[in-house]
């Protein structure tokens, strides 16, 4: 058995929190000696120095502060460790933590012969650790290893040591975990005999901030004797990352005339270094302002928050007097709380001075002149205005209103969106004979309302004088259109009406002549002097030139001006119907089987070009003088249709049946039309009409039809 001396696993702590980016690492911040061994005395005497600790942060130890794991001890400013009162038992180990704004470290005091007192490093110093210090009753006791990132060669270098005075002979240390046998592999290793822990290359805290490892002792066969015990490696930050503005572009807006101290925008940067250190503690300032007038310091940035605010009086924030309403600020963010040793990053802030409607539009002159020919429409004059506000906003865009002189709504005014001018237009033709002059009063305003302390003045109204020019206007028919109703077939030379046209140019005393302009059927004539319209041909309601019983013709009225002016008038003649068209039947051909059981032959329809009451009901008859009795029959179906049927079967042949149809006009008109009936052979679902004989009709029928035809002539 080995002697029962205290088992101490000492992990040599490396420097903690080295806050520098370029400084030579020959000065290693931390305790010069990190591990001490003293024998347990009979009693620790109050205020009696136990040992002296030497700590340096390589920057003067400003604001150096010590903490001791036991509340019964303290470290004086000179580094001496003393007891606060007489005490005997304090445990097997004391830890001393030293810290400045630039570095921190921890030293360990092993008390040989001391009695075990339970506790953890997290409980002792009240700061977070991801893995607890093992219970003191174990042989392996592990403290965190702290390693600065970006260390220089040489590598490997020792960063701690595992000591186990109770370790059996032939046993070895084994280290496992991410960074050892897990990716990224090979960063840490342990001397299996001495327990010395080393790092093989430099570390990057921004890639991996902590490593969680396991330490254990094993026998020659690889079997675990004790452990595993968690070992935490903490990578201490260095200031190796510049602040970065990630959210650009940065564009802010502030209204002109805003009070001093108005917040424009906020700019914040990101620093990848440890946010718990000054390495990521940022301060902001404005490096440059462009342009630098009217003041080189138009804005201020809160060094801690990054808020950009105005610092000049509202009068200097006048958009209309500024050289440029856009300012560009170079904003710098510096870490290390803004100290000269801090790293910097910059970004550009663009600040737009926005316009407000503090200038009313003004006409460039009080009176405008315009001329326009009577009868014309369109723009007659452009009214010009001036406005100092931003042309891209409603504070500049003008809105015009005619406030007097437009009772007939003959004028309208609209804004030209490119020039902001008021385009005054005639929308209803003007008449020189009614009024040769017009005077309009027009006001102009902005689309956006004015600010409270600005109002529209006399310059926001103007007068427009309009002169109407006389032109030779064409005569005008009264009424137009002219309408008359006549019966068709009135005698040629009948007077329909007398056209009446007058000359609007009443002051010129001109004469008027008439002529036919459009007469599609050639039915009309007009007297050139008095405008009397009469017929030159028979008016036919059924003519293709008549639509819905209305015939349309156009006439001209020409004055004696130089050059002469012409007016056009329309005549609408409504033609009343007379019974001048005989009805006709359809169809005129039918087929029937010679052995048909259904003796119905065909349904006939009748039509008439005339209008009611000169059309249906129609009367259908068989012209009997030419047809044998007891063979054919015709029956009325309705006012326009009738059924032709046989009274007996007939031999196969072609038969001509004269059908007489009469309309309801007064006097009525009659028409006789031959219905050709083919009697066919119908056997085995086949109809054969080719063998039908010659048509069967009598000489008497031919004579009667001929006589009827002659009578119609």
PDB file of N, CA and C in Angstrom, residues 245 250 262-268 282-293 295-312 327-334 338 344-351:
ATOM      1  N   UNK A 245     -20.842  46.522 -39.613  1.00  0.00           N
ATOM      2  CA  UNK A 245     -22.215  46.976 -39.822  1.00  0.00           C
ATOM      3  C   UNK A 245     -22.858  46.034 -40.836  1.00  0.00           C
ATOM      4  N   UNK A 250     -27.864  52.109 -44.915  1.00  0.00           N
ATOM      5  CA  UNK A 250     -28.477  52.851 -43.819  1.00  0.00           C
ATOM      6  C   UNK A 250     -28.982  54.184 -44.368  1.00  0.00           C
ATOM      7  N   UNK A 262     -33.932  65.817 -32.581  1.00  0.00           N
ATOM      8  CA  UNK A 262     -34.826  64.851 -33.239  1.00  0.00           C
ATOM      9  C   UNK A 262     -34.036  63.617 -33.673  1.00  0.00           C
ATOM     10  N   UNK A 263     -34.517  62.440 -33.293  1.00  0.00           N
ATOM     11  CA  UNK A 263     -33.847  61.199 -33.673  1.00  0.00           C
ATOM     12  C   UNK A 263     -34.117  60.891 -35.136  1.00  0.00           C
ATOM     13  N   UNK A 264     -33.045  60.651 -35.865  1.00  0.00           N
ATOM     14  CA  UNK A 264     -33.148  60.370 -37.294  1.00  0.00           C
ATOM     15  C   UNK A 264     -33.174  58.864 -37.548  1.00  0.00           C
ATOM     16  N   UNK A 265     -32.235  58.134 -36.946  1.00  0.00           N
ATOM     17  CA  UNK A 265     -32.111  56.709 -37.214  1.00  0.00           C
ATOM     18  C   UNK A 265     -31.175  56.107 -36.173  1.00  0.00           C
ATOM     19  N   UNK A 266     -31.064  54.808 -36.162  1.00  0.00           N
ATOM     20  CA  UNK A 266     -30.143  54.102 -35.271  1.00  0.00           C
ATOM     21  C   UNK A 266     -29.253  53.191 -36.122  1.00  0.00           C
ATOM     22  N   UNK A 267     -27.942  53.238 -35.808  1.00  0.00           N
ATOM     23  CA  UNK A 267     -26.982  52.364 -36.475  1.00  0.00           C
ATOM     24  C   UNK A 267     -26.256  51.543 -35.419  1.00  0.00           C
ATOM     25  N   UNK A 268     -26.262  50.242 -35.575  1.00  0.00           N
ATOM     26  CA  UNK A 268     -25.567  49.357 -34.646  1.00  0.00           C
ATOM     27  C   UNK A 268     -24.695  48.394 -35.436  1.00  0.00           C
ATOM     28  N   UNK A 282     -18.756  48.255 -27.835  1.00  0.00           N
ATOM     29  CA  UNK A 282     -18.602  49.191 -28.948  1.00  0.00           C
ATOM     30  C   UNK A 282     -18.973  50.613 -28.540  1.00  0.00           C
ATOM     31  N   UNK A 283     -18.316  51.551 -29.196  1.00  0.00           N
ATOM     32  CA  UNK A 283     -18.633  52.969 -29.077  1.00  0.00           C
ATOM     33  C   UNK A 283     -18.677  53.550 -30.492  1.00  0.00           C
ATOM     34  N   UNK A 284     -19.592  54.478 -30.693  1.00  0.00           N
ATOM     35  CA  UNK A 284     -19.835  55.022 -32.023  1.00  0.00           C
ATOM     36  C   UNK A 284     -19.455  56.499 -32.073  1.00  0.00           C
ATOM     37  N   UNK A 285     -19.002  56.930 -33.256  1.00  0.00           N
ATOM     38  CA  UNK A 285     -18.778  58.358 -33.474  1.00  0.00           C
ATOM     39  C   UNK A 285     -18.879  58.649 -34.958  1.00  0.00           C
ATOM     40  N   UNK A 286     -19.083  59.932 -35.283  1.00  0.00           N
ATOM     41  CA  UNK A 286     -19.179  60.385 -36.671  1.00  0.00           C
ATOM     42  C   UNK A 286     -17.796  60.837 -37.115  1.00  0.00           C
ATOM     43  N   UNK A 287     -17.238  60.159 -38.108  1.00  0.00           N
ATOM     44  CA  UNK A 287     -15.906  60.499 -38.598  1.00  0.00           C
ATOM     45  C   UNK A 287     -15.945  61.626 -39.627  1.00  0.00           C
ATOM     46  N   UNK A 288     -17.018  61.668 -40.427  1.00  0.00           N
ATOM     47  CA  UNK A 288     -17.045  62.663 -41.498  1.00  0.00           C
ATOM     48  C   UNK A 288     -18.491  62.955 -41.876  1.00  0.00           C
ATOM     49  N   UNK A 289     -18.754  64.213 -42.233  1.00  0.00           N
ATOM     50  CA  UNK A 289     -20.074  64.646 -42.702  1.00  0.00           C
ATOM     51  C   UNK A 289     -19.903  65.332 -44.049  1.00  0.00           C
ATOM     52  N   UNK A 290     -20.697  64.895 -45.046  1.00  0.00           N
ATOM     53  CA  UNK A 290     -20.649  65.497 -46.379  1.00  0.00           C
ATOM     54  C   UNK A 290     -22.073  65.805 -46.839  1.00  0.00           C
ATOM     55  N   UNK A 291     -22.353  67.081 -47.236  1.00  0.00           N
ATOM     56  CA  UNK A 291     -21.485  68.261 -47.175  1.00  0.00           C
ATOM     57  C   UNK A 291     -21.331  68.759 -45.735  1.00  0.00           C
ATOM     58  N   UNK A 292     -20.391  69.667 -45.539  1.00  0.00           N
ATOM     59  CA  UNK A 292     -20.133  70.167 -44.188  1.00  0.00           C
ATOM     60  C   UNK A 292     -20.754  71.539 -43.962  1.00  0.00           C
ATOM     61  N   UNK A 293     -21.743  71.900 -44.791  1.00  0.00           N
ATOM     62  CA  UNK A 293     -22.436  73.177 -44.627  1.00  0.00           C
ATOM     63  C   UNK A 293     -23.929  72.921 -44.476  1.00  0.00           C
ATOM     64  N   UNK A 295     -23.317  73.650 -41.362  1.00  0.00           N
ATOM     65  CA  UNK A 295     -22.533  73.402 -40.158  1.00  0.00           C
ATOM     66  C   UNK A 295     -21.826  72.069 -40.337  1.00  0.00           C
ATOM     67  N   UNK A 296     -20.562  71.965 -39.897  1.00  0.00           N
ATOM     68  CA  UNK A 296     -19.869  70.679 -40.011  1.00  0.00           C
ATOM     69  C   UNK A 296     -20.385  69.650 -39.024  1.00  0.00           C
ATOM     70  N   UNK A 297     -21.215  70.092 -38.091  1.00  0.00           N
ATOM     71  CA  UNK A 297     -21.760  69.188 -37.076  1.00  0.00           C
ATOM     72  C   UNK A 297     -23.280  69.305 -37.072  1.00  0.00           C
ATOM     73  N   UNK A 298     -23.881  68.797 -38.132  1.00  0.00           N
ATOM     74  CA  UNK A 298     -25.345  68.844 -38.233  1.00  0.00           C
ATOM     75  C   UNK A 298     -25.979  67.756 -37.373  1.00  0.00           C
ATOM     76  N   UNK A 299     -25.200  66.687 -37.119  1.00  0.00           N
ATOM     77  CA  UNK A 299     -25.774  65.527 -36.436  1.00  0.00           C
ATOM     78  C   UNK A 299     -24.817  65.036 -35.351  1.00  0.00           C
ATOM     79  N   UNK A 300     -25.393  64.268 -34.427  1.00  0.00           N
ATOM     80  CA  UNK A 300     -24.641  63.670 -33.328  1.00  0.00           C
ATOM     81  C   UNK A 300     -25.101  62.221 -33.199  1.00  0.00           C
ATOM     82  N   UNK A 301     -24.146  61.339 -32.846  1.00  0.00           N
ATOM     83  CA  UNK A 301     -24.512  59.936 -32.645  1.00  0.00           C
ATOM     84  C   UNK A 301     -24.246  59.561 -31.197  1.00  0.00           C
ATOM     85  N   UNK A 302     -25.209  58.931 -30.576  1.00  0.00           N
ATOM     86  CA  UNK A 302     -25.043  58.454 -29.203  1.00  0.00           C
ATOM     87  C   UNK A 302     -23.954  57.383 -29.204  1.00  0.00           C
ATOM     88  N   UNK A 303     -22.870  57.582 -28.450  1.00  0.00           N
ATOM     89  CA  UNK A 303     -21.734  56.658 -28.551  1.00  0.00           C
ATOM     90  C   UNK A 303     -22.075  55.231 -28.133  1.00  0.00           C
ATOM     91  N   UNK A 304     -23.057  55.063 -27.270  1.00  0.00           N
ATOM     92  CA  UNK A 304     -23.387  53.727 -26.795  1.00  0.00           C
ATOM     93  C   UNK A 304     -24.547  53.097 -27.575  1.00  0.00           C
ATOM     94  N   UNK A 305     -25.596  53.850 -27.855  1.00  0.00           N
ATOM     95  CA  UNK A 305     -26.778  53.295 -28.500  1.00  0.00           C
ATOM     96  C   UNK A 305     -26.691  53.339 -30.025  1.00  0.00           C
ATOM     97  N   UNK A 306     -25.956  54.291 -30.584  1.00  0.00           N
ATOM     98  CA  UNK A 306     -25.895  54.427 -32.033  1.00  0.00           C
ATOM     99  C   UNK A 306     -27.014  55.263 -32.608  1.00  0.00           C
ATOM    100  N   UNK A 307     -27.778  55.979 -31.770  1.00  0.00           N
ATOM    101  CA  UNK A 307     -28.856  56.840 -32.265  1.00  0.00           C
ATOM    102  C   UNK A 307     -28.267  58.114 -32.861  1.00  0.00           C
ATOM    103  N   UNK A 308     -28.674  58.440 -34.092  1.00  0.00           N
ATOM    104  CA  UNK A 308     -28.243  59.674 -34.745  1.00  0.00           C
ATOM    105  C   UNK A 308     -29.344  60.711 -34.564  1.00  0.00           C
ATOM    106  N   UNK A 309     -28.984  61.880 -34.041  1.00  0.00           N
ATOM    107  CA  UNK A 309     -29.958  62.934 -33.765  1.00  0.00           C
ATOM    108  C   UNK A 309     -29.455  64.237 -34.376  1.00  0.00           C
ATOM    109  N   UNK A 310     -30.390  65.172 -34.579  1.00  0.00           N
ATOM    110  CA  UNK A 310     -30.020  66.496 -35.079  1.00  0.00           C
ATOM    111  C   UNK A 310     -29.503  67.341 -33.920  1.00  0.00           C
ATOM    112  N   UNK A 311     -28.520  68.196 -34.224  1.00  0.00           N
ATOM    113  CA  UNK A 311     -27.959  69.052 -33.172  1.00  0.00           C
ATOM    114  C   UNK A 311     -27.961  70.513 -33.583  1.00  0.00           C
ATOM    115  N   UNK A 312     -28.516  70.826 -34.764  1.00  0.00           N
ATOM    116  CA  UNK A 312     -28.581  72.222 -35.189  1.00  0.00           C
ATOM    117  C   UNK A 312     -29.990  72.743 -34.976  1.00  0.00           C
ATOM    118  N   UNK A 327     -27.383  64.265 -46.813  1.00  0.00           N
ATOM    119  CA  UNK A 327     -26.113  64.236 -46.091  1.00  0.00           C
ATOM    120  C   UNK A 327     -25.629  62.793 -45.997  1.00  0.00           C
ATOM    121  N   UNK A 328     -24.312  62.645 -46.113  1.00  0.00           N
ATOM    122  CA  UNK A 328     -23.702  61.337 -45.923  1.00  0.00           C
ATOM    123  C   UNK A 328     -22.740  61.412 -44.745  1.00  0.00           C
ATOM    124  N   UNK A 329     -22.948  60.495 -43.795  1.00  0.00           N
ATOM    125  CA  UNK A 329     -22.123  60.450 -42.589  1.00  0.00           C
ATOM    126  C   UNK A 329     -21.309  59.161 -42.599  1.00  0.00           C
ATOM    127  N   UNK A 330     -19.995  59.285 -42.330  1.00  0.00           N
ATOM    128  CA  UNK A 330     -19.165  58.103 -42.126  1.00  0.00           C
ATOM    129  C   UNK A 330     -19.206  57.785 -40.639  1.00  0.00           C
ATOM    130  N   UNK A 331     -19.845  56.677 -40.307  1.00  0.00           N
ATOM    131  CA  UNK A 331     -20.024  56.274 -38.910  1.00  0.00           C
ATOM    132  C   UNK A 331     -18.972  55.215 -38.585  1.00  0.00           C
ATOM    133  N   UNK A 332     -18.265  55.440 -37.453  1.00  0.00           N
ATOM    134  CA  UNK A 332     -17.244  54.495 -37.010  1.00  0.00           C
ATOM    135  C   UNK A 332     -17.694  53.820 -35.724  1.00  0.00           C
ATOM    136  N   UNK A 333     -17.541  52.506 -35.692  1.00  0.00           N
ATOM    137  CA  UNK A 333     -17.755  51.727 -34.472  1.00  0.00           C
ATOM    138  C   UNK A 333     -16.394  51.203 -34.024  1.00  0.00           C
ATOM    139  N   UNK A 334     -16.060  51.408 -32.724  1.00  0.00           N
ATOM    140  CA  UNK A 334     -14.764  50.978 -32.195  1.00  0.00           C
ATOM    141  C   UNK A 334     -14.995  50.141 -30.945  1.00  0.00           C
ATOM    142  N   UNK A 338     -14.109  52.058 -27.125  1.00  0.00           N
ATOM    143  CA  UNK A 338     -13.651  53.272 -27.772  1.00  0.00           C
ATOM    144  C   UNK A 338     -12.214  53.644 -27.490  1.00  0.00           C
ATOM    145  N   UNK A 344     -11.706  49.027 -35.351  1.00  0.00           N
ATOM    146  CA  UNK A 344     -12.786  49.871 -35.859  1.00  0.00           C
ATOM    147  C   UNK A 344     -13.408  49.271 -37.110  1.00  0.00           C
ATOM    148  N   UNK A 345     -14.639  49.663 -37.342  1.00  0.00           N
ATOM    149  CA  UNK A 345     -15.353  49.369 -38.585  1.00  0.00           C
ATOM    150  C   UNK A 345     -16.201  50.571 -38.944  1.00  0.00           C
ATOM    151  N   UNK A 346     -16.415  50.821 -40.210  1.00  0.00           N
ATOM    152  CA  UNK A 346     -17.157  52.005 -40.639  1.00  0.00           C
ATOM    153  C   UNK A 346     -18.289  51.628 -41.584  1.00  0.00           C
ATOM    154  N   UNK A 347     -19.244  52.529 -41.660  1.00  0.00           N
ATOM    155  CA  UNK A 347     -20.358  52.404 -42.607  1.00  0.00           C
ATOM    156  C   UNK A 347     -20.851  53.807 -42.913  1.00  0.00           C
ATOM    157  N   UNK A 348     -21.583  53.925 -44.013  1.00  0.00           N
ATOM    158  CA  UNK A 348     -22.104  55.223 -44.445  1.00  0.00           C
ATOM    159  C   UNK A 348     -23.590  55.309 -44.123  1.00  0.00           C
ATOM    160  N   UNK A 349     -23.952  56.407 -43.481  1.00  0.00           N
ATOM    161  CA  UNK A 349     -25.362  56.705 -43.218  1.00  0.00           C
ATOM    162  C   UNK A 349     -25.787  57.831 -44.151  1.00  0.00           C
ATOM    163  N   UNK A 350     -26.866  57.599 -44.892  1.00  0.00           N
ATOM    164  CA  UNK A 350     -27.415  58.632 -45.778  1.00  0.00           C
ATOM    165  C   UNK A 350     -28.658  59.205 -45.122  1.00  0.00           C
ATOM    166  N   UNK A 351     -28.659  60.515 -44.936  1.00  0.00           N
ATOM    167  CA  UNK A 351     -29.776  61.190 -44.259  1.00  0.00           C
ATOM    168  C   UNK A 351     -30.405  62.161 -45.248  1.00  0.00           C
TER     169      UNK A 351
END
